[in-house]
XYZ file of C-alpha atoms in Angstrom:
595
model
C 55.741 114.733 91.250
C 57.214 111.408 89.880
C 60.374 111.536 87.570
C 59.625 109.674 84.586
C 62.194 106.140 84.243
C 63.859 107.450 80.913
C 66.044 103.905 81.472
C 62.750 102.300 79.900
C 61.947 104.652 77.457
C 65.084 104.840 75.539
C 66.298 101.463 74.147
C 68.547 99.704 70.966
C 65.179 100.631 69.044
C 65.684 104.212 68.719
C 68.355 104.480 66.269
C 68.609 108.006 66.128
C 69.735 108.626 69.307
C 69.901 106.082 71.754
C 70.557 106.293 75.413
C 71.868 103.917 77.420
C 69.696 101.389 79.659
C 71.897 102.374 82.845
C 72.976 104.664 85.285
C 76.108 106.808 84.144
C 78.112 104.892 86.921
C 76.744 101.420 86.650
C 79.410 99.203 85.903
C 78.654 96.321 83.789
C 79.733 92.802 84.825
C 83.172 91.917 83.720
C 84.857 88.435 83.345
C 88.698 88.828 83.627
C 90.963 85.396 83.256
C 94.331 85.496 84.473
C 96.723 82.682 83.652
C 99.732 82.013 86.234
C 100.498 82.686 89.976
C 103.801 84.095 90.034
C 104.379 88.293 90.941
C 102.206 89.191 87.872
C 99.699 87.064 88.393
C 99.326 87.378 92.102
C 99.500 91.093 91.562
C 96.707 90.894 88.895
C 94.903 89.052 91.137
C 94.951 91.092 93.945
C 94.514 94.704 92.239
C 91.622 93.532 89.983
C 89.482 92.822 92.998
C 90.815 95.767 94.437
C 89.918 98.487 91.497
C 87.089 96.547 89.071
C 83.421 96.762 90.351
C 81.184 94.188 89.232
C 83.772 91.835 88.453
C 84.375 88.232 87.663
C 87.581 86.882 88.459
C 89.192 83.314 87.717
C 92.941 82.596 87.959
C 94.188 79.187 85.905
C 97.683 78.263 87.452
C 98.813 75.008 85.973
C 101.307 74.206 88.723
C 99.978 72.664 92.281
C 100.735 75.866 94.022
C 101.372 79.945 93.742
C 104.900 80.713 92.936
C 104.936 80.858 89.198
C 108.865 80.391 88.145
C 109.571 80.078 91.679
C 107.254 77.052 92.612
C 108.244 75.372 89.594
C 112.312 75.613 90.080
C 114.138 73.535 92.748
C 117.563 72.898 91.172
C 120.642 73.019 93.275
C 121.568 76.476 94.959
C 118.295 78.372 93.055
C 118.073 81.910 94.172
C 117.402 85.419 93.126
C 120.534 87.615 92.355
C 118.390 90.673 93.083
C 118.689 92.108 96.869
C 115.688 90.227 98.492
C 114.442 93.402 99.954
C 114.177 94.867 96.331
C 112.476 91.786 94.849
C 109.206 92.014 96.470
C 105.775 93.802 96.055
C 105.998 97.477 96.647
C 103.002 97.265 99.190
C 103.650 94.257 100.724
C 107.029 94.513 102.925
C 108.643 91.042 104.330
C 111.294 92.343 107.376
C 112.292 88.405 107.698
C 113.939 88.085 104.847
C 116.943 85.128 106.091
C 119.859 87.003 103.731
C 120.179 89.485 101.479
C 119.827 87.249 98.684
C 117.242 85.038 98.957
C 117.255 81.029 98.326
C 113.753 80.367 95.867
C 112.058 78.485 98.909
C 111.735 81.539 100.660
C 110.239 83.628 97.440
C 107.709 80.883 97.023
C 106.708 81.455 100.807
C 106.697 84.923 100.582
C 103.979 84.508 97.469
C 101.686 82.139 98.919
C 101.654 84.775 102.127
C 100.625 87.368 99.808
C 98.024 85.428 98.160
C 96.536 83.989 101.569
C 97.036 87.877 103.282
C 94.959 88.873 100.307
C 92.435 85.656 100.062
C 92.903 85.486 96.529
C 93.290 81.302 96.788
C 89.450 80.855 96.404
C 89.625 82.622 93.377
C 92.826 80.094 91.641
C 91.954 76.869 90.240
C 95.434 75.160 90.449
C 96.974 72.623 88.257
C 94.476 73.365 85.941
C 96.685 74.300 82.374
C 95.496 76.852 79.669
C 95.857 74.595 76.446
C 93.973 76.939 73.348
C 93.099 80.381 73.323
C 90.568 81.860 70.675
C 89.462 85.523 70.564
C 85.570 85.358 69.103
C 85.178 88.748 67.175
C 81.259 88.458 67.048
C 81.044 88.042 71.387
C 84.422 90.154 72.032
C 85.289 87.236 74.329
C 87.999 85.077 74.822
C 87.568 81.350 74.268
C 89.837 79.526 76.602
C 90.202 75.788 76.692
C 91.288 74.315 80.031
C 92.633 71.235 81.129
C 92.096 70.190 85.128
C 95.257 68.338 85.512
C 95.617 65.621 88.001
C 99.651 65.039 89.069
C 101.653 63.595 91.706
C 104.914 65.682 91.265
C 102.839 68.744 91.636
C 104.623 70.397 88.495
C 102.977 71.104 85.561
C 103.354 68.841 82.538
C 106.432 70.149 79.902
C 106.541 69.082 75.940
C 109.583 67.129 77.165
C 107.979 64.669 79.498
C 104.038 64.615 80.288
C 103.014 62.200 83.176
C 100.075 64.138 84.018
C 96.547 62.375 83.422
C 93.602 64.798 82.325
C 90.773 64.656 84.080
C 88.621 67.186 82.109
C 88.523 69.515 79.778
C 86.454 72.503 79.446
C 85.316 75.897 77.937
C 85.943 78.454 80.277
C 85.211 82.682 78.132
C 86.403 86.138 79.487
C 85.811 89.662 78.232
C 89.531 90.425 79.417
C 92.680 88.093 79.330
C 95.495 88.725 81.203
C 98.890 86.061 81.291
C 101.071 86.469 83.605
C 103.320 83.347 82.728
C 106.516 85.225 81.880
C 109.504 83.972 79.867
C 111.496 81.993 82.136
C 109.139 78.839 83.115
C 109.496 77.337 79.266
C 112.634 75.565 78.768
C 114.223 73.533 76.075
C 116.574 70.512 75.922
C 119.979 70.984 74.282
C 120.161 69.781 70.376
C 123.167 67.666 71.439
C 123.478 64.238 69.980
C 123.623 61.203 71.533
C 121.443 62.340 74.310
C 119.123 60.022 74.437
C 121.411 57.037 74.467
C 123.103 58.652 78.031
C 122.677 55.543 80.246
C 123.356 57.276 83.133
C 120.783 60.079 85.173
C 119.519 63.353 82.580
C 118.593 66.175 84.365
C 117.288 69.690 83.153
C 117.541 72.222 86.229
C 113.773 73.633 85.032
C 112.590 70.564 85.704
C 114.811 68.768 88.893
C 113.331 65.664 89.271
C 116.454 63.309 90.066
C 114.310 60.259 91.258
C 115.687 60.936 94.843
C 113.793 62.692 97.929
C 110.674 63.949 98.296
C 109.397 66.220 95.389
C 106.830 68.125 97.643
C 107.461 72.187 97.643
C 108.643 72.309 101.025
C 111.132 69.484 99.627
C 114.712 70.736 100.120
C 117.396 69.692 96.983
C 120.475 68.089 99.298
C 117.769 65.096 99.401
C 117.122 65.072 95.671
C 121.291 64.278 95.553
C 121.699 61.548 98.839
C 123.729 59.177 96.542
C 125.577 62.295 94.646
C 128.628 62.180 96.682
C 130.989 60.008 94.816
C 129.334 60.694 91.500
C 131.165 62.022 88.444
C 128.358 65.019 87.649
C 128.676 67.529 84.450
C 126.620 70.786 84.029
C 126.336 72.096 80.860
C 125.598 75.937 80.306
C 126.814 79.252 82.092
C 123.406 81.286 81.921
C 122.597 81.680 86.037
C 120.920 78.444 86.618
C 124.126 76.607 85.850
C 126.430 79.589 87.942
C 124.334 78.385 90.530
C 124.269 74.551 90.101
C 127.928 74.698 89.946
C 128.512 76.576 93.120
C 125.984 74.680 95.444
C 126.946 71.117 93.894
C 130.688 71.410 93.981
C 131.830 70.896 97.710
C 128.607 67.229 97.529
C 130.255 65.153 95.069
C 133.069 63.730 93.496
C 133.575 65.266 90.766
C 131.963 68.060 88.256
C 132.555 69.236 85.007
C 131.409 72.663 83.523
C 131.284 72.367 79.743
C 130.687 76.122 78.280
C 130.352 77.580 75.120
C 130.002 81.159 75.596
C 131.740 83.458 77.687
C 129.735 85.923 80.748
C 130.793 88.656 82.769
C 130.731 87.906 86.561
C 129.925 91.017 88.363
C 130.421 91.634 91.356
C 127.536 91.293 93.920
C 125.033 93.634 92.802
C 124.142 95.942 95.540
C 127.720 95.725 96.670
C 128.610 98.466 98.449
C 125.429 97.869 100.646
C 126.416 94.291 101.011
C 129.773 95.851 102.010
C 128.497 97.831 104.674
C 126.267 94.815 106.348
C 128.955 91.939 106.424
C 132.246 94.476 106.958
C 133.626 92.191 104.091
C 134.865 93.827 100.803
C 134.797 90.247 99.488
C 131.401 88.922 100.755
C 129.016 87.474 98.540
C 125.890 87.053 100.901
C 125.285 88.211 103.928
C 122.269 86.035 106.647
C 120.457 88.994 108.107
C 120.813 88.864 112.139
C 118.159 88.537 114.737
C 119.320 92.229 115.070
C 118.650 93.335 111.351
C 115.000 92.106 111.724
C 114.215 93.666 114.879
C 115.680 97.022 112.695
C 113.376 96.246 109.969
C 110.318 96.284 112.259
C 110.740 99.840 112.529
C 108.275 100.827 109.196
C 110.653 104.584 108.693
C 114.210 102.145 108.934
C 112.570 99.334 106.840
C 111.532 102.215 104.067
C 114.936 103.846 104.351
C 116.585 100.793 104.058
C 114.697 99.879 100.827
C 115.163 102.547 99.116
C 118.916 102.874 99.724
C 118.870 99.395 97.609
C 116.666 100.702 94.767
C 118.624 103.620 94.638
C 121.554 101.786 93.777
C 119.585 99.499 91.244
C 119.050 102.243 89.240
C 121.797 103.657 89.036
C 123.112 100.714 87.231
C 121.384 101.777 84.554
C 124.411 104.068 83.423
C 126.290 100.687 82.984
C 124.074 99.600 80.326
C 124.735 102.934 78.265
C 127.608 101.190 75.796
C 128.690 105.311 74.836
C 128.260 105.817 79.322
C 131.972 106.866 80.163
C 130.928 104.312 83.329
C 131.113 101.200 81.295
C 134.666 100.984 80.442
C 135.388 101.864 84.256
C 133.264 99.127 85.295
C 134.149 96.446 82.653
C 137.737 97.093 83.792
C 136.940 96.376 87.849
C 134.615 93.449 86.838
C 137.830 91.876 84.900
C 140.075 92.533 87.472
C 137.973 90.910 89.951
C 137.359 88.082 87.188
C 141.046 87.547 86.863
C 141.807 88.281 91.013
C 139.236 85.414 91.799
C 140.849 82.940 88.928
C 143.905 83.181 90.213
C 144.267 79.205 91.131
C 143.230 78.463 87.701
C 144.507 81.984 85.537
C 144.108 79.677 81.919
C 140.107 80.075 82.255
C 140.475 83.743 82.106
C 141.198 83.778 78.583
C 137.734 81.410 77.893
C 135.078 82.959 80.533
C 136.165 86.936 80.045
C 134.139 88.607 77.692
C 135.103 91.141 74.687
C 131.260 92.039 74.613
C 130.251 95.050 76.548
C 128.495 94.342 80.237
C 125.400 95.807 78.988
C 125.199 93.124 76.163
C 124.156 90.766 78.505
C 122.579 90.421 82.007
C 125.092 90.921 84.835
C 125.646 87.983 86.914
C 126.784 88.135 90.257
C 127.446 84.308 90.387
C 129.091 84.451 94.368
C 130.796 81.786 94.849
C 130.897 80.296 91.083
C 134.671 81.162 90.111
C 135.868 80.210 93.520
C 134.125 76.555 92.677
C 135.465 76.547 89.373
C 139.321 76.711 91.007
C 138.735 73.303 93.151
C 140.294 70.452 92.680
C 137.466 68.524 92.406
C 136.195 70.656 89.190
C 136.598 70.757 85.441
C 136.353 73.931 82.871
C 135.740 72.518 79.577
C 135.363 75.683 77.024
C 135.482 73.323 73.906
C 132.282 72.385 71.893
C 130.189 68.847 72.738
C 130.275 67.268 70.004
C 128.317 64.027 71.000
C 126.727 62.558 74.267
C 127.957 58.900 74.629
C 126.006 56.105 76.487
C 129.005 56.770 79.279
C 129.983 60.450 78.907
C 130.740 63.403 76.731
C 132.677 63.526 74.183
C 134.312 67.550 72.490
C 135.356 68.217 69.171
C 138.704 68.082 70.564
C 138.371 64.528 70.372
C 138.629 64.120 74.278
C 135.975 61.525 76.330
C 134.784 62.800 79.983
C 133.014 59.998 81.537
C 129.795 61.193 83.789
C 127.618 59.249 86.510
C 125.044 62.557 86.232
C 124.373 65.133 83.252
C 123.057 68.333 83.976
C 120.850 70.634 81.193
C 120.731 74.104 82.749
C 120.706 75.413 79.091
C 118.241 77.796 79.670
C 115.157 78.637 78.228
C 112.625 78.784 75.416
C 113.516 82.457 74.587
C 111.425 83.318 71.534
C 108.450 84.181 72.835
C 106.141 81.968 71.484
C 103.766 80.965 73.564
C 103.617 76.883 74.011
C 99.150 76.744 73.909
C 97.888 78.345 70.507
C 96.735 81.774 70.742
C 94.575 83.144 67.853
C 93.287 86.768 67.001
C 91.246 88.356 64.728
C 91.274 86.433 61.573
C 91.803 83.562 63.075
C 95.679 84.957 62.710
C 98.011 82.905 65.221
C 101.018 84.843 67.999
C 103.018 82.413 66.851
C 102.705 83.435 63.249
C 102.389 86.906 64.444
C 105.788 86.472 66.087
C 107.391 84.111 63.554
C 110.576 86.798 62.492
C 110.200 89.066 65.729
C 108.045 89.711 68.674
C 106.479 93.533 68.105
C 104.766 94.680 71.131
C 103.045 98.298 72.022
C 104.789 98.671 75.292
C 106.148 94.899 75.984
C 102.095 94.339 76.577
C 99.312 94.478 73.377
C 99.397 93.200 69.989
C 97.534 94.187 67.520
C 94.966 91.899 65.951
C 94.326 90.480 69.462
C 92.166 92.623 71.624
C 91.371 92.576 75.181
C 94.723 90.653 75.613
C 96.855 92.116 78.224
C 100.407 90.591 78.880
C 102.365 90.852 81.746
C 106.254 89.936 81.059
C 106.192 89.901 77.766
C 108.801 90.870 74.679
C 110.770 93.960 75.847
C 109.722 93.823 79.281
C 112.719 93.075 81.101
C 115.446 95.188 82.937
C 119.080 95.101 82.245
C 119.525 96.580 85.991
C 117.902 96.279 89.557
C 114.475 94.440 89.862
C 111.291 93.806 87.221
C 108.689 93.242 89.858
C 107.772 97.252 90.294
C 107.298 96.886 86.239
C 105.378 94.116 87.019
C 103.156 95.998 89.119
C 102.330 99.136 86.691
C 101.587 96.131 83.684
C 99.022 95.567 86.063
C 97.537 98.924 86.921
C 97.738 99.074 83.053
C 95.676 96.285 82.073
C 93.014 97.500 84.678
C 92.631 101.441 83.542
C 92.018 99.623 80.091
C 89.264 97.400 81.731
C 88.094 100.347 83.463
C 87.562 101.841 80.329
C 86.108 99.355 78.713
C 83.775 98.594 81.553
C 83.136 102.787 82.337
C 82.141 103.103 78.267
C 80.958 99.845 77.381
C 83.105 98.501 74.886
C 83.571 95.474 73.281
C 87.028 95.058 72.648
C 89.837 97.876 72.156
C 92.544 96.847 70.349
C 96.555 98.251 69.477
C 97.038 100.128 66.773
C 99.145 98.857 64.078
C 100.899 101.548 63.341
C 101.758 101.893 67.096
C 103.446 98.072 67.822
C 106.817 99.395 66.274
C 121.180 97.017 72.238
C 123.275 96.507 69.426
C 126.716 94.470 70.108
C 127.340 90.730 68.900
C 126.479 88.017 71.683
C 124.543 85.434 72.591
C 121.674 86.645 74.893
C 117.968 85.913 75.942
C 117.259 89.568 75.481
C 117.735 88.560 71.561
C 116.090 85.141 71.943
C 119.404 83.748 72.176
C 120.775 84.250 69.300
C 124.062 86.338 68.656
C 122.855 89.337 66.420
C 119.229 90.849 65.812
C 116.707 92.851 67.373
C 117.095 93.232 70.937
C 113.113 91.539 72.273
C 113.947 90.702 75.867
C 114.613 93.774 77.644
C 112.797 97.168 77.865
C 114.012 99.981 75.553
C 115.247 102.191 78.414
C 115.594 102.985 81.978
C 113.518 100.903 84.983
C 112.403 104.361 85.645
C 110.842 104.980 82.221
C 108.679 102.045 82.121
C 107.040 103.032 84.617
C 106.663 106.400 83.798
C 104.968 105.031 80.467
C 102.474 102.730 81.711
C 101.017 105.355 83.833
C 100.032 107.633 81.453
C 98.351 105.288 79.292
C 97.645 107.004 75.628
C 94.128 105.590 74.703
C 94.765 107.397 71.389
C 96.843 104.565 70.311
C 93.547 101.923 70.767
C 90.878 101.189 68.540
C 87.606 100.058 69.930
C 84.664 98.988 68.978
C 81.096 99.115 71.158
C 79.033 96.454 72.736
C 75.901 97.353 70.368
C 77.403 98.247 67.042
C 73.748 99.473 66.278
C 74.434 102.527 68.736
C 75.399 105.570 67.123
C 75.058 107.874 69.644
C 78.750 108.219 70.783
C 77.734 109.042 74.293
C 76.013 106.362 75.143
C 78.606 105.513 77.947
C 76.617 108.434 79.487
C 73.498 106.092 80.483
C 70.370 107.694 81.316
C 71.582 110.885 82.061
C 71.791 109.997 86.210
C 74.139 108.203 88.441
C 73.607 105.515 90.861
C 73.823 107.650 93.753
C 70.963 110.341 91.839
C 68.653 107.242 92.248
C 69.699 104.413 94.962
C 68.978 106.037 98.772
C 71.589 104.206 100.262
C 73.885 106.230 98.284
C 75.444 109.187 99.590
C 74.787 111.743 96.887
C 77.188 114.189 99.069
C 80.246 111.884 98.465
C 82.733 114.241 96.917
C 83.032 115.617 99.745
C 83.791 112.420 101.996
C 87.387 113.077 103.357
C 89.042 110.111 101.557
C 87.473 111.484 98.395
C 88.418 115.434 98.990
C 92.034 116.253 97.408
C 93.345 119.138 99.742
C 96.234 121.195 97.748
C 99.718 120.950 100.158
C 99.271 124.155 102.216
C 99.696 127.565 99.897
C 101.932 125.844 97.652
C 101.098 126.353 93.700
C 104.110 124.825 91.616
C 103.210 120.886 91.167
C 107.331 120.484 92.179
C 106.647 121.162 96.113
C-alpha cells in the first residue's frame, strides 16, 4: 500500500487550511551575517554552525585580522585588568596564559587560536567594512552594503583619518543580523582647540600609529617609540587606556605630563587576594605565571578549580556596586588609604585624583603601577583644564605653557551608542534617531522597529564587576534560540515589543555615555549572575512575528505535512530518542530538581 505525498497535495492555494510543503523537522535555509571578530563575534561564529541546520553563515570583520578591540589596539602597556584566566571563553581553556593579567598581544593570539581550532576563518571575509544597513519589510531580510577594503596598516579606516582605498562595493542580504562590534572600538578626538595647529607628533591610543616600527599585529609598541627617549610626551585622559600609557611610557622617555580633568578610584588589583596568594606579595600588581603554574594548569580538575576560585571572587564584587551595600563604605575607605599610601612622594595629587563619587559610580580600575609612575621625577600631574593646544605645547586656564615633543589622546571613546554605518528599520526609521535622547534596549540586545537584529554588547550590557565575556556567550545562545525559532516555525521576522524595550550618583562615566548625570546605558541593570539567568529563559511572549506566507492562516503550519524527516528518509534512525546522547537519565532516585 503506498502512502499518498500529502506535501504535494496541500499548497499556498488552499486557503482554508493550508499545510505546510515540508517535513515537521525540515529546517529551512537560513542566511545569518555577523559583523566583527572579537569574543562575540567569534562566539557567534562558532555556536551558529554548531546549533543552526541548514545554515548560511558570513562574518564581515573590517580589520585585517580576528581580535575585534584587541587586534585593533596597540598603544603603550594595553592589557586587560580582568584575571586572564577569567577573560576567556567558558569552553575553550588557555593553561599558558604568561601572567595573570594579560598584555592585548596575547588576547589577540588566544582569538585567532579559537577561530583556527574551530575553522571558522573560511567563513570571515576580513577587512571588508559594513557601511549601510536596511531592513526590507516586504523580503524580511537585511540589506547590507559592504565595502572590500584594501589597506596597508591592516586597521580599519576611522572618521578621523581614512587611507584605505575601496576596491568594491556590494550587496550582500541575511534573514538574521547579528553585530558583534561592541562599544569600545569607536573613538573620538578631544574638542580641544588648537589641535590641529600641534606641530609636533598627535597620537590617539585607539589608533597608535606613531610613524615608527613596524605596524604588523605581531608588531610590539617599544618600536613604535625608538626616538621617544628624550622626548617631552603628554597624555591626556585618566579612563584605563591613559592609566596604562602612563605606566608603560614613564621609565622610556624624558619627560611626561598627565593632564586630567576628572578624578577615578584606583582599586586595588582586582582578584587581589588570589594575586596575593601566587606572588607572596601584599603589594604585587602582576604576577608572570611559572613554568610550574602551567604544568598545574594541565591538570583539567586544578585548571577548573583554579578558575572558578577567580570567578568566585568576581562576583562577589558585585556587593561593591550596591551604593546602600554596608561593603562600599568599607571598601571606598581601603581603596583611599591605599590611594593616599601609594601617593605618598607626591601627597598634593590626593586631593585632585580621590573621588567623592561612590566606587560603584564608575568602573574600578586597578591601574598597577600608575600612581607609582605618577610620583617620578620625570612626571607631571596637571589637574587644571586645557584651555588651548599651541603649535609647541599646551597651554591651562591657569595661564601656564607645557611645551611637548609628543601629544597623546587616550580620551576614550564614542560612548553613545550610535552606531557609525546607518542602520534603518521598519519605516525606514534610523538607530540613530531611535537612540537620539537614550539608547532603550529589551535586554541590552533588540529594538523594536528593527527585527531579526540581534546585538551583542550593546546599551546596558556591561558589568560593573568581574568579566563580560560569559554575557557575551549567553547573547549568543540568545540570538540562536530566536533563529531556531524562526527557522523551526517559519517566520519572517519577530520583532521586540514596544511596550517591552523599557546607578544614580553624579560623575562622568561611559556607563552614562560620558556625561555626568542621566540614565545609566552602559552597564547591565544587575548582577553578572542575573544576565545570564535572563537570557536563558528567553520570553517569546515579549516578540511579535509575522510568517513567511502572510496568506497562511492556518497557525500550525510550522507543523509541515504532518511527518518528520526521519518518518520518511531511510537513512534516518526513526528510533533516535532513544540514542544514549539523546536519553536524559534522572540522577539516581533523586526527585527534588535541588540534588
Amino acid at each position: 500500500m503506498t502512502t499518498p505525498d500529502i506535501r504535494k497535495d496541500s499548497g499556498p492555494g488552499n486557503s482554508r487550511f493550508t499545510l505546510g510543503n515540508f517535513y515537521s523537522d525540515e529546517p529551512r535555509r537560513m542566511k545569518v551575517v555577523v559583523i566583527g571578530t572579537g569574543f562575540c563575534g567569534i562566539t557567534a561564529g562558532i555556536r551558529f554552525l554548531q546549533k543552526i541546520p541548514n545554515l548560511e553563515l558570513v562574518i564581515y570583520e573590517a580589520n585585517a585580522g580576528v581580535g575585534g578591540v584587541w587586534f585593533a589596539n596597540r598603544y603603550p602597556g594595553v592589557a586587560c585588568d580582568v584575571a586572564a584566566h577569567c577573560y576567556q571563553l567558558s569552553y575553550e581553556h588557555n593553561p599558558n596564559w604568561s601572567s595573570f593579567y594579560s598584555p592585548g598581544s596575547e588576547i589577540r593570539d588566544y582569538l585567532q587560536g579559537v577561530a583556527e581550532k574551530y575553522k571558522l576563518l573560511q567563513y570571515i571575509k576580513f577587512q571588508h567594512k559594513l557601511l549601510h544597513a536596511e531592513y526590507h519589510e516586504e523580503s524580511g531580510k537585511w540589506h547590507l552594503k559592504i565595502q572590500k577594503q584594501s589597506s596597508n596598516s591592516g586597521v580599519a579606516p576611522t572618521p578621523q583619518r581614512d587611507e584605505v582605498s575601496p576596491c568594491e562595493e556590494f550587496v550582500d542580504t541575511a534573514d538574521v543580523l547579528f553585530t558583534g562590534i561592541g562599544l569600545l572600538n569607536r573613538w573620538d578626538w578631544p574638542e580641544i582647540d588648537g589641535l590641529d595647529n600641534f606641530q609636533g607628533k598627535v597620537v590617539h591610543s585607539a589608533q597608535w600609529e606613531t610613524g615608527e616600527g613596524d605596524l604588523s599585529p605581531t608588531a610590539k609598541w617599544e618600536d613604535t617609540i625608538g626616538s621617544w627617549k628624550n622626548k617631552k610626551i603628554g597624555v591626556i585622559g585618566i579612563g584605563s587606556s591613559a592609566i596604562q600609557i602612563v605606566t608603560a611610557l614613564q621609565p622610556k622617555v624624558a619627560h611626561l605630563t598627565n593632564f586630567v580633568r576628572s578624578k577615578t578610584w584606583i582599586s586595588a588589583t582586582l582578584a587581589q587576594e588570589c594575586l596575593n596568594e601566587l606572588s607572596k606579595d601584599e603589594t604585587a600588581s602582576n604576577y608572570k605565571y611559572t613554568d610550574e603554574d602551567k604544568k598545574k594548569f594541565q591538570d583539567p580538575v586544578y585548571y577548573n578549580q583554579y578558575r572558578r576560585h577567580l570567578e568566585r571572587d568576581a562576583h562577589a564584587a558585585y556587593a561593591v556596586t550596591l551604593i546602600d551595600s554596608p561593603i562600599v563604605e568599607q571598601a571606598q575607605e581601603a581603596f583611599k588609604k591605599d590611594m593616599i599610601k601609594r601617593l605618598a612622594k607626591k601627597p598634593w595629587i590626593v586631593d585632585h585624583i580621590v573621588p567623592d563619587f561612590a566606587i560603584s559610580c564608575k568602573r574600578l580600575t586597578p591601574g598597577p603601577g600608575y600612581l607609582e609612575a605618577l610620583c617620578e621625577d620625570n612626571v607631571d600631574f596637571v589637574p587644571d583644564i586645557i584651555k588651548r593646544v599651541t603649535p609647541k605645547g599646551i597651554e591651562t586656564v591657569d595661564g601656564k605653557h607645557r611645551e611637548l615633543d609628543v601629544i597623546i589622546c587616550a580620551t576614550g571613546r564614542d560612548l553613545s551608542f550610535k552606531l557609525p554605518f546607518p542602520v534603518i528599520g521598519r519605516n525606514g526609521v534610523t538607530l540613530n534617531e531611535k537612540f537620539d535622547l537614550c539608547p532603550r534596549t529589551y535586554l541590552a540586545m533588540t529594538v523594536d522597529g528593527f527585527p531579526n537584529w540581534f546585538i551583542g554588547g550593546g546599551p546596558n550590557s556591561g558589568l560593573g564587576h568581574g568579566s563580560i565575556i560569559y554575557t557575551m556567550e549567553r547573547q549568543v545562545e540568545y540570538a540562536i534560540q530566536a533563529t531556531l525559532k524562526m527557522q523551526r516555525e517559519r517566520l519572517k521576522s519577530m520583532e521586540v515589543k514596544k511596550e517591552a524595550t523599557v546607578y544614580g550618583q553624579k560623575c562622568r562615566s561611559w556607563y552614562k555615555m560620558g556625561k555626568e548625570e542621566g540614565r545609566v546605558v552602559g552597564l547591565w541593570p544587575g548582577s553578572s549572575l542575573l544576565v545570564v539567568h535572563a537570557l536563558s529563559h528567553p520570553r517569546w511572549e515579549d516578540y511579535n512575528y509575522e510568517p513567511l506566507d502572510a496568506n497562511v492562516k492556518n497557525r500550525f503550519y510550522w507543523l509541515g505535512d504532518g511527518s518528520t524527516m526521519a518518518d520518511n528518509l531511510p537513512e534516518l534512525d526513526s528510533s533516535w530518542y532513544l540514542d544514549p546522547k539523546v536519553v536524559d537519565v534522572p540522577p539516581g532516585n533523586c526527585l527534588l530538581i535541588s540534588c
